[in-house]
Amino acid sequence: MALGTLALSLALLGLALAFFGAKLAFAGGSAFYLVLGVGLLASGIQLARRRQSGLWIYALILAASFIWTIVEVGLDKWQWIPRGALIFALGLVLCLPVVVHRLRDAPERAWAPSLGNGPLALRAVVLLIAAASTASWFVDPVETHGILPKVAEARAAVDPSGVPYPADDWVAYGGTNLGQRYSALEDITVGNVQGLTVAWEHHTGDLRGDGRTDSKEFTFEATPIKVNGLLYLCTPHNIVQALEPETGRLVWAFDPQMARDGQYQHQTCRGVSYNDSTGYAPPAEADPAKAGAVAAAVAECPRRIIAASVDARLYALNADTGLPCRTFGADGFVDLTAQMPNLRRAAYQQTSAPLVTRNLVVLGSAIADNYYAENPSGVIRAFDVRTGAIVWKFDAGKPDATAPLQPGALYEPNSAVAWTQFSADEALGLVYVPFGNRAPDQVGVSRSKADEALVDALAALDLETGRLRWAFRTTYHDLWDRDNPSQPVLLTLPQGDGTVPAILIPTKVGNVWVLDRRTGAPIRPVSEVSVSTRTDIPGEAPSPVQPVSSLRFTPAPLREADMWGVTPFDQIQCRLAFRSNRYDGNPFTPPQASGGAIIWPGNIGVFNWGSVAVDPVHHWMIATPQYLPYLYRLLPRPANEPDRRLITTDPDAAPGNENLGGPYAVSIAHMRSALGVPCNAPPWGVRVGVNLADGTTAWRHRNGTVAGQKIGGVAVPIPFAMGMLAHGGTLATAGGVAFTAATLDDRIRGYDMQTGAVLWSMTLPAGGQATPMTYRGKDGRQYVVIAAGGHGSLGTTPGDSVIAFRLP
């Protein structure tokens, strides 16, 4: 490059940085980019005059930029990129002899120390920064290195609550109804996991159609179960398939022919459940008619697979043959929309595996967020697992009335919803229901005090009657879509000289509540923090306090210095966004109509449906917190036009966040730069290891790489381990290895549970936004299985694979 061209480029770069830096400074942000721009302009002018003072000026601004970077972000190398990568690269070019020799006043000896030796000054600064950058690869302030302690006792085969730990089989979505995602198998260990290879790969054949028939959020999030000698799973279109566990060979499949609609918010099926009624004997006092119906159902399907479809049907299949159990419901199906109010297009769905416990199927529902202001009921229902007859209901809108509805009656409209996986303790006779919000998510003016009692609450219901035994609220007056998204995890923890039956509930805010599952009383300390109640929404009353758990992974408050980018320009853009939107310095900034509000962490959560995994013997928790900010804004709808669209005008398109029928639509946008990268600095996802015995975090590491992610439409070719969002769950094993495949780089990883160090990884044919499971085959070998089909909204590679790994 000619010196004149290089000088002109520097001057133009300086002008652009000075312009945008001035905008940032006038917005109340850092003035450094203005200073940097002026310095680059001056350097460019002097170099155009072929004066070595241009190199002196460049050396000064490069040194100043480095010092400013250290002051702002310390030794985090990934945060150095937008502040210095571009000007450092240009500094390297300016050090080249071809540039120096074209200066009119170039020094006779390039390395002679002299105040007038600009090339030497610049080269010294470049060498210093290069050395510091090299050293920074060995320092990461984000990471914590430690070791989780093992307990002295030998490993147990049975949980203290009496439930056997999964080993040869994986009998429920979370391994068991305790939701631990833990296996007692230990064939695969930290010493041999590096030898895992693909045992088999099965293609379901179920792929996304066009936008009219399938949602953009078409996801393969299923966790298979292994029981009855077969591996059972469901596909995004709710097709249930049974595979031979050792080979992946398809044994049978059943397609419920779900009604397809591109307007469904989520097109997914996370799992199926199993019931074995072969030992059924009617109790002496049983009603003869009911006993006869149950006996007929058991005779037809002694072992059954229970599944639910996105189009809101519950169905039962013979686990041996895949044929519908005609004695279940009406010809094998229960219509979950029956007696449901406010049924509108694509508003009511089923996405999680039904909970099968004792002789019951217990399930909630997934209501489309922000489609409509008035929604169907969030009622929780329990059905007889053999006949499909309803046994009880629990409706947050009428919590004391748990008997089944009378014919012609309707469930309570728009009541709080529980859409994720449930857990159960049969010994205590309780089912644990993680409730979410009541629509609309971001506007609470219509909620009563009774509504608030169960919004975002973890509720313990009596298994026999559905009656509420206790409830614990995880957020007050939710205005942010802070649903409890995770399956509760049940385990026994040490307390004093004894133990206590505990329940963990991870949340979107990042709190991990640790409660006594008998009473809901906190085991780990709980406190409250004051938050702002300022709002411009008439009638809104934000809570002045919010609850906080002592065990939490809530990110530190955002600062302007935390804004990220690939270049100085998109970082300035993110800094301007930070300055121009409201942010109260905590996760509870109320959304407003007068401008945007930064919601940090956003509604995808620190934790989501993937929940956490635990080793219940050593009392470890393995988790993958994630961190992305979002921008919320309430959009007032014109008076007397409740169904006027503000966000989309296409009648065939999904209504998005319109909240049709209500006074406000809501704009929800991921806070990204113009190049498509998150505005917050990495890591965007980490993995952590926690000692639940004392609530301390032993290790924390960046999780996943940026390989394949697009910046300005160009895929990143180098797998930098910056820490990526992980939308899915983790498997823990007695062999000391945890498995996660949820990151956006389409890889599955096995890592040491004691230290978090990655021991093995393999590229998947598609995104692994699911939770792995494990079992022992008839061949005596341990298998690890993951569904790899991608996630439409996250943009991971689509596919239809189910892959099993085993040791050679």
JSON list of N, CA, C and O in Angstrom, two decimals, residues 278-319:
[
{"chain": "A", "resi": 278, "resn": "THR", "atom": "N", "xyz": [-48.62, -53.52, 34.28]},
{"chain": "A", "resi": 278, "resn": "THR", "atom": "CA", "xyz": [-48.80, -54.98, 34.21]},
{"chain": "A", "resi": 278, "resn": "THR", "atom": "C", "xyz": [-49.18, -55.60, 35.55]},
{"chain": "A", "resi": 278, "resn": "THR", "atom": "O", "xyz": [-49.77, -56.68, 35.59]},
{"chain": "A", "resi": 279, "resn": "GLY", "atom": "N", "xyz": [-48.86, -54.94, 36.64]},
{"chain": "A", "resi": 279, "resn": "GLY", "atom": "CA", "xyz": [-49.20, -55.50, 37.96]},
{"chain": "A", "resi": 279, "resn": "GLY", "atom": "C", "xyz": [-50.50, -54.98, 38.51]},
{"chain": "A", "resi": 279, "resn": "GLY", "atom": "O", "xyz": [-50.77, -55.11, 39.71]},
{"chain": "A", "resi": 280, "resn": "TYR", "atom": "N", "xyz": [-51.35, -54.40, 37.65]},
{"chain": "A", "resi": 280, "resn": "TYR", "atom": "CA", "xyz": [-52.58, -53.77, 38.15]},
{"chain": "A", "resi": 280, "resn": "TYR", "atom": "C", "xyz": [-53.53, -54.78, 38.78]},
{"chain": "A", "resi": 280, "resn": "TYR", "atom": "O", "xyz": [-53.81, -55.85, 38.22]},
{"chain": "A", "resi": 281, "resn": "ALA", "atom": "N", "xyz": [-54.03, -54.41, 39.95]},
{"chain": "A", "resi": 281, "resn": "ALA", "atom": "CA", "xyz": [-55.09, -55.16, 40.62]},
{"chain": "A", "resi": 281, "resn": "ALA", "atom": "C", "xyz": [-56.02, -54.14, 41.24]},
{"chain": "A", "resi": 281, "resn": "ALA", "atom": "O", "xyz": [-55.57, -53.27, 41.99]},
{"chain": "A", "resi": 282, "resn": "PRO", "atom": "N", "xyz": [-57.32, -54.19, 40.94]},
{"chain": "A", "resi": 282, "resn": "PRO", "atom": "CA", "xyz": [-58.23, -53.16, 41.47]},
{"chain": "A", "resi": 282, "resn": "PRO", "atom": "C", "xyz": [-58.34, -53.24, 42.98]},
{"chain": "A", "resi": 282, "resn": "PRO", "atom": "O", "xyz": [-58.37, -54.33, 43.56]},
{"chain": "A", "resi": 283, "resn": "PRO", "atom": "N", "xyz": [-58.32, -52.07, 43.65]},
{"chain": "A", "resi": 283, "resn": "PRO", "atom": "CA", "xyz": [-58.51, -52.09, 45.11]},
{"chain": "A", "resi": 283, "resn": "PRO", "atom": "C", "xyz": [-59.88, -52.62, 45.46]},
{"chain": "A", "resi": 283, "resn": "PRO", "atom": "O", "xyz": [-60.83, -52.55, 44.66]},
{"chain": "A", "resi": 284, "resn": "ALA", "atom": "N", "xyz": [-59.99, -53.15, 46.68]},
{"chain": "A", "resi": 284, "resn": "ALA", "atom": "CA", "xyz": [-61.25, -53.78, 47.10]},
{"chain": "A", "resi": 284, "resn": "ALA", "atom": "C", "xyz": [-62.42, -52.82, 47.05]},
{"chain": "A", "resi": 284, "resn": "ALA", "atom": "O", "xyz": [-63.55, -53.22, 46.75]},
{"chain": "A", "resi": 285, "resn": "GLU", "atom": "N", "xyz": [-62.16, -51.56, 47.38]},
{"chain": "A", "resi": 285, "resn": "GLU", "atom": "CA", "xyz": [-63.27, -50.59, 47.46]},
{"chain": "A", "resi": 285, "resn": "GLU", "atom": "C", "xyz": [-63.49, -49.87, 46.14]},
{"chain": "A", "resi": 285, "resn": "GLU", "atom": "O", "xyz": [-64.25, -48.90, 46.09]},
{"chain": "A", "resi": 286, "resn": "ALA", "atom": "N", "xyz": [-62.86, -50.31, 45.07]},
{"chain": "A", "resi": 286, "resn": "ALA", "atom": "CA", "xyz": [-62.95, -49.60, 43.81]},
{"chain": "A", "resi": 286, "resn": "ALA", "atom": "C", "xyz": [-64.37, -49.64, 43.24]},
{"chain": "A", "resi": 286, "resn": "ALA", "atom": "O", "xyz": [-65.11, -50.62, 43.40]},
{"chain": "A", "resi": 287, "resn": "ASP", "atom": "N", "xyz": [-64.72, -48.55, 42.57]},
{"chain": "A", "resi": 287, "resn": "ASP", "atom": "CA", "xyz": [-65.99, -48.49, 41.86]},
{"chain": "A", "resi": 287, "resn": "ASP", "atom": "C", "xyz": [-65.95, -49.52, 40.72]},
{"chain": "A", "resi": 287, "resn": "ASP", "atom": "O", "xyz": [-65.01, -49.51, 39.91]},
{"chain": "A", "resi": 288, "resn": "PRO", "atom": "N", "xyz": [-66.92, -50.42, 40.64]},
{"chain": "A", "resi": 288, "resn": "PRO", "atom": "CA", "xyz": [-66.86, -51.50, 39.64]},
{"chain": "A", "resi": 288, "resn": "PRO", "atom": "C", "xyz": [-66.73, -51.00, 38.20]},
{"chain": "A", "resi": 288, "resn": "PRO", "atom": "O", "xyz": [-65.98, -51.57, 37.41]},
{"chain": "A", "resi": 289, "resn": "ALA", "atom": "N", "xyz": [-67.45, -49.94, 37.88]},
{"chain": "A", "resi": 289, "resn": "ALA", "atom": "CA", "xyz": [-67.40, -49.43, 36.51]},
{"chain": "A", "resi": 289, "resn": "ALA", "atom": "C", "xyz": [-66.00, -48.89, 36.18]},
{"chain": "A", "resi": 289, "resn": "ALA", "atom": "O", "xyz": [-65.43, -49.18, 35.13]},
{"chain": "A", "resi": 290, "resn": "LYS", "atom": "N", "xyz": [-65.44, -48.10, 37.12]},
{"chain": "A", "resi": 290, "resn": "LYS", "atom": "CA", "xyz": [-64.10, -47.55, 36.90]},
{"chain": "A", "resi": 290, "resn": "LYS", "atom": "C", "xyz": [-63.06, -48.66, 36.87]},
{"chain": "A", "resi": 290, "resn": "LYS", "atom": "O", "xyz": [-62.15, -48.65, 36.03]},
{"chain": "A", "resi": 291, "resn": "ALA", "atom": "N", "xyz": [-63.20, -49.60, 37.78]},
{"chain": "A", "resi": 291, "resn": "ALA", "atom": "CA", "xyz": [-62.25, -50.71, 37.83]},
{"chain": "A", "resi": 291, "resn": "ALA", "atom": "C", "xyz": [-62.30, -51.51, 36.53]},
{"chain": "A", "resi": 291, "resn": "ALA", "atom": "O", "xyz": [-61.27, -51.95, 36.00]},
{"chain": "A", "resi": 292, "resn": "GLY", "atom": "N", "xyz": [-63.50, -51.68, 35.99]},
{"chain": "A", "resi": 292, "resn": "GLY", "atom": "CA", "xyz": [-63.64, -52.40, 34.73]},
{"chain": "A", "resi": 292, "resn": "GLY", "atom": "C", "xyz": [-63.01, -51.66, 33.58]},
{"chain": "A", "resi": 292, "resn": "GLY", "atom": "O", "xyz": [-62.36, -52.27, 32.71]},
{"chain": "A", "resi": 293, "resn": "ALA", "atom": "N", "xyz": [-63.16, -50.33, 33.57]},
{"chain": "A", "resi": 293, "resn": "ALA", "atom": "CA", "xyz": [-62.56, -49.53, 32.49]},
{"chain": "A", "resi": 293, "resn": "ALA", "atom": "C", "xyz": [-61.04, -49.58, 32.57]},
{"chain": "A", "resi": 293, "resn": "ALA", "atom": "O", "xyz": [-60.35, -49.71, 31.54]},
{"chain": "A", "resi": 294, "resn": "VAL", "atom": "N", "xyz": [-60.51, -49.52, 33.79]},
{"chain": "A", "resi": 294, "resn": "VAL", "atom": "CA", "xyz": [-59.07, -49.60, 33.96]},
{"chain": "A", "resi": 294, "resn": "VAL", "atom": "C", "xyz": [-58.55, -50.97, 33.54]},
{"chain": "A", "resi": 294, "resn": "VAL", "atom": "O", "xyz": [-57.53, -51.09, 32.85]},
{"chain": "A", "resi": 295, "resn": "ALA", "atom": "N", "xyz": [-59.27, -52.03, 33.94]},
{"chain": "A", "resi": 295, "resn": "ALA", "atom": "CA", "xyz": [-58.85, -53.39, 33.60]},
{"chain": "A", "resi": 295, "resn": "ALA", "atom": "C", "xyz": [-58.82, -53.57, 32.08]},
{"chain": "A", "resi": 295, "resn": "ALA", "atom": "O", "xyz": [-57.90, -54.19, 31.53]},
{"chain": "A", "resi": 296, "resn": "ALA", "atom": "N", "xyz": [-59.83, -53.04, 31.39]},
{"chain": "A", "resi": 296, "resn": "ALA", "atom": "CA", "xyz": [-59.87, -53.14, 29.93]},
{"chain": "A", "resi": 296, "resn": "ALA", "atom": "C", "xyz": [-58.71, -52.39, 29.29]},
{"chain": "A", "resi": 296, "resn": "ALA", "atom": "O", "xyz": [-58.09, -52.85, 28.32]},
{"chain": "A", "resi": 297, "resn": "ALA", "atom": "N", "xyz": [-58.40, -51.21, 29.86]},
{"chain": "A", "resi": 297, "resn": "ALA", "atom": "CA", "xyz": [-57.30, -50.41, 29.32]},
{"chain": "A", "resi": 297, "resn": "ALA", "atom": "C", "xyz": [-55.97, -51.12, 29.53]},
{"chain": "A", "resi": 297, "resn": "ALA", "atom": "O", "xyz": [-55.11, -51.15, 28.63]},
{"chain": "A", "resi": 298, "resn": "VAL", "atom": "N", "xyz": [-55.79, -51.72, 30.71]},
{"chain": "A", "resi": 298, "resn": "VAL", "atom": "CA", "xyz": [-54.54, -52.42, 30.99]},
{"chain": "A", "resi": 298, "resn": "VAL", "atom": "C", "xyz": [-54.41, -53.66, 30.10]},
{"chain": "A", "resi": 298, "resn": "VAL", "atom": "O", "xyz": [-53.33, -53.99, 29.62]},
{"chain": "A", "resi": 299, "resn": "ALA", "atom": "N", "xyz": [-55.51, -54.31, 29.86]},
{"chain": "A", "resi": 299, "resn": "ALA", "atom": "CA", "xyz": [-55.47, -55.49, 28.99]},
{"chain": "A", "resi": 299, "resn": "ALA", "atom": "C", "xyz": [-55.06, -55.11, 27.57]},
{"chain": "A", "resi": 299, "resn": "ALA", "atom": "O", "xyz": [-54.31, -55.84, 26.91]},
{"chain": "A", "resi": 300, "resn": "GLU", "atom": "N", "xyz": [-55.53, -53.96, 27.09]},
{"chain": "A", "resi": 300, "resn": "GLU", "atom": "CA", "xyz": [-55.17, -53.53, 25.74]},
{"chain": "A", "resi": 300, "resn": "GLU", "atom": "C", "xyz": [-53.72, -53.06, 25.69]},
{"chain": "A", "resi": 300, "resn": "GLU", "atom": "O", "xyz": [-52.98, -53.38, 24.75]},
{"chain": "A", "resi": 301, "resn": "CYS", "atom": "N", "xyz": [-53.32, -52.27, 26.67]},
{"chain": "A", "resi": 301, "resn": "CYS", "atom": "CA", "xyz": [-51.97, -51.68, 26.68]},
{"chain": "A", "resi": 301, "resn": "CYS", "atom": "C", "xyz": [-51.37, -51.82, 28.07]},
{"chain": "A", "resi": 301, "resn": "CYS", "atom": "O", "xyz": [-51.43, -50.90, 28.88]},
{"chain": "A", "resi": 302, "resn": "PRO", "atom": "N", "xyz": [-50.80, -52.97, 28.38]},
{"chain": "A", "resi": 302, "resn": "PRO", "atom": "CA", "xyz": [-50.20, -53.12, 29.71]},
{"chain": "A", "resi": 302, "resn": "PRO", "atom": "C", "xyz": [-49.01, -52.19, 29.93]},
{"chain": "A", "resi": 302, "resn": "PRO", "atom": "O", "xyz": [-48.74, -51.77, 31.05]},
{"chain": "A", "resi": 303, "resn": "ARG", "atom": "N", "xyz": [-48.30, -51.88, 28.86]},
{"chain": "A", "resi": 303, "resn": "ARG", "atom": "CA", "xyz": [-47.19, -50.92, 28.91]},
{"chain": "A", "resi": 303, "resn": "ARG", "atom": "C", "xyz": [-47.48, -49.85, 27.85]},
{"chain": "A", "resi": 303, "resn": "ARG", "atom": "O", "xyz": [-47.78, -50.18, 26.71]},
{"chain": "A", "resi": 304, "resn": "ARG", "atom": "N", "xyz": [-47.36, -48.60, 28.24]},
{"chain": "A", "resi": 304, "resn": "ARG", "atom": "CA", "xyz": [-47.79, -47.54, 27.31]},
{"chain": "A", "resi": 304, "resn": "ARG", "atom": "C", "xyz": [-46.81, -46.37, 27.30]},
{"chain": "A", "resi": 304, "resn": "ARG", "atom": "O", "xyz": [-46.14, -46.08, 28.29]},
{"chain": "A", "resi": 305, "resn": "ILE", "atom": "N", "xyz": [-46.75, -45.73, 26.14]},
{"chain": "A", "resi": 305, "resn": "ILE", "atom": "CA", "xyz": [-46.03, -44.47, 25.97]},
{"chain": "A", "resi": 305, "resn": "ILE", "atom": "C", "xyz": [-47.08, -43.35, 25.98]},
{"chain": "A", "resi": 305, "resn": "ILE", "atom": "O", "xyz": [-48.09, -43.42, 25.28]},
{"chain": "A", "resi": 306, "resn": "ILE", "atom": "N", "xyz": [-46.83, -42.34, 26.80]},
{"chain": "A", "resi": 306, "resn": "ILE", "atom": "CA", "xyz": [-47.72, -41.19, 26.92]},
{"chain": "A", "resi": 306, "resn": "ILE", "atom": "C", "xyz": [-47.04, -39.99, 26.26]},
{"chain": "A", "resi": 306, "resn": "ILE", "atom": "O", "xyz": [-45.89, -39.67, 26.57]},
{"chain": "A", "resi": 307, "resn": "ALA", "atom": "N", "xyz": [-47.75, -39.32, 25.38]},
{"chain": "A", "resi": 307, "resn": "ALA", "atom": "CA", "xyz": [-47.18, -38.18, 24.66]},
{"chain": "A", "resi": 307, "resn": "ALA", "atom": "C", "xyz": [-48.24, -37.10, 24.51]},
{"chain": "A", "resi": 307, "resn": "ALA", "atom": "O", "xyz": [-49.45, -37.35, 24.63]},
{"chain": "A", "resi": 308, "resn": "ALA", "atom": "N", "xyz": [-47.79, -35.88, 24.24]},
{"chain": "A", "resi": 308, "resn": "ALA", "atom": "CA", "xyz": [-48.68, -34.76, 23.99]},
{"chain": "A", "resi": 308, "resn": "ALA", "atom": "C", "xyz": [-48.20, -34.03, 22.75]},
{"chain": "A", "resi": 308, "resn": "ALA", "atom": "O", "xyz": [-46.99, -34.02, 22.46]},
{"chain": "A", "resi": 309, "resn": "SER", "atom": "N", "xyz": [-49.11, -33.44, 22.01]},
{"chain": "A", "resi": 309, "resn": "SER", "atom": "CA", "xyz": [-48.77, -32.82, 20.73]},
{"chain": "A", "resi": 309, "resn": "SER", "atom": "C", "xyz": [-48.88, -31.30, 20.81]},
{"chain": "A", "resi": 309, "resn": "SER", "atom": "O", "xyz": [-49.60, -30.76, 21.66]},
{"chain": "A", "resi": 310, "resn": "VAL", "atom": "N", "xyz": [-48.18, -30.65, 19.90]},
{"chain": "A", "resi": 310, "resn": "VAL", "atom": "CA", "xyz": [-48.22, -29.19, 19.84]},
{"chain": "A", "resi": 310, "resn": "VAL", "atom": "C", "xyz": [-49.64, -28.70, 19.63]},
{"chain": "A", "resi": 310, "resn": "VAL", "atom": "O", "xyz": [-50.03, -27.64, 20.15]},
{"chain": "A", "resi": 311, "resn": "ASP", "atom": "N", "xyz": [-50.45, -29.45, 18.91]},
{"chain": "A", "resi": 311, "resn": "ASP", "atom": "CA", "xyz": [-51.84, -29.03, 18.69]},
{"chain": "A", "resi": 311, "resn": "ASP", "atom": "C", "xyz": [-52.77, -29.46, 19.83]},
{"chain": "A", "resi": 311, "resn": "ASP", "atom": "O", "xyz": [-53.98, -29.57, 19.65]},
{"chain": "A", "resi": 312, "resn": "ALA", "atom": "N", "xyz": [-52.18, -29.71, 21.01]},
{"chain": "A", "resi": 312, "resn": "ALA", "atom": "CA", "xyz": [-52.92, -29.86, 22.27]},
{"chain": "A", "resi": 312, "resn": "ALA", "atom": "C", "xyz": [-53.78, -31.12, 22.34]},
{"chain": "A", "resi": 312, "resn": "ALA", "atom": "O", "xyz": [-54.96, -31.07, 22.65]},
{"chain": "A", "resi": 313, "resn": "ARG", "atom": "N", "xyz": [-53.15, -32.28, 22.09]},
{"chain": "A", "resi": 313, "resn": "ARG", "atom": "CA", "xyz": [-53.80, -33.57, 22.34]},
{"chain": "A", "resi": 313, "resn": "ARG", "atom": "C", "xyz": [-52.86, -34.42, 23.19]},
{"chain": "A", "resi": 313, "resn": "ARG", "atom": "O", "xyz": [-51.65, -34.37, 23.04]},
{"chain": "A", "resi": 314, "resn": "LEU", "atom": "N", "xyz": [-53.46, -35.18, 24.08]},
{"chain": "A", "resi": 314, "resn": "LEU", "atom": "CA", "xyz": [-52.74, -36.14, 24.90]},
{"chain": "A", "resi": 314, "resn": "LEU", "atom": "C", "xyz": [-53.07, -37.52, 24.36]},
{"chain": "A", "resi": 314, "resn": "LEU", "atom": "O", "xyz": [-54.24, -37.83, 24.12]},
{"chain": "A", "resi": 315, "resn": "TYR", "atom": "N", "xyz": [-52.06, -38.37, 24.13]},
{"chain": "A", "resi": 315, "resn": "TYR", "atom": "CA", "xyz": [-52.36, -39.66, 23.54]},
{"chain": "A", "resi": 315, "resn": "TYR", "atom": "C", "xyz": [-51.49, -40.76, 24.16]},
{"chain": "A", "resi": 315, "resn": "TYR", "atom": "O", "xyz": [-50.41, -40.49, 24.72]},
{"chain": "A", "resi": 316, "resn": "ALA", "atom": "N", "xyz": [-51.98, -41.99, 24.05]},
{"chain": "A", "resi": 316, "resn": "ALA", "atom": "CA", "xyz": [-51.31, -43.15, 24.63]},
{"chain": "A", "resi": 316, "resn": "ALA", "atom": "C", "xyz": [-51.09, -44.19, 23.54]},
{"chain": "A", "resi": 316, "resn": "ALA", "atom": "O", "xyz": [-51.99, -44.45, 22.72]},
{"chain": "A", "resi": 317, "resn": "LEU", "atom": "N", "xyz": [-49.90, -44.80, 23.55]},
{"chain": "A", "resi": 317, "resn": "LEU", "atom": "CA", "xyz": [-49.54, -45.81, 22.57]},
{"chain": "A", "resi": 317, "resn": "LEU", "atom": "C", "xyz": [-49.09, -47.07, 23.29]},
{"chain": "A", "resi": 317, "resn": "LEU", "atom": "O", "xyz": [-48.47, -47.01, 24.36]},
{"chain": "A", "resi": 318, "resn": "ASN", "atom": "N", "xyz": [-49.38, -48.21, 22.68]},
{"chain": "A", "resi": 318, "resn": "ASN", "atom": "CA", "xyz": [-48.86, -49.46, 23.19]},
{"chain": "A", "resi": 318, "resn": "ASN", "atom": "C", "xyz": [-47.33, -49.44, 23.04]},
{"chain": "A", "resi": 318, "resn": "ASN", "atom": "O", "xyz": [-46.82, -49.30, 21.93]},
{"chain": "A", "resi": 319, "resn": "ALA", "atom": "N", "xyz": [-46.63, -49.56, 24.15]},
{"chain": "A", "resi": 319, "resn": "ALA", "atom": "CA", "xyz": [-45.17, -49.42, 24.12]},
{"chain": "A", "resi": 319, "resn": "ALA", "atom": "C", "xyz": [-44.50, -50.51, 23.32]},
{"chain": "A", "resi": 319, "resn": "ALA", "atom": "O", "xyz": [-43.36, -50.34, 22.86]}
]
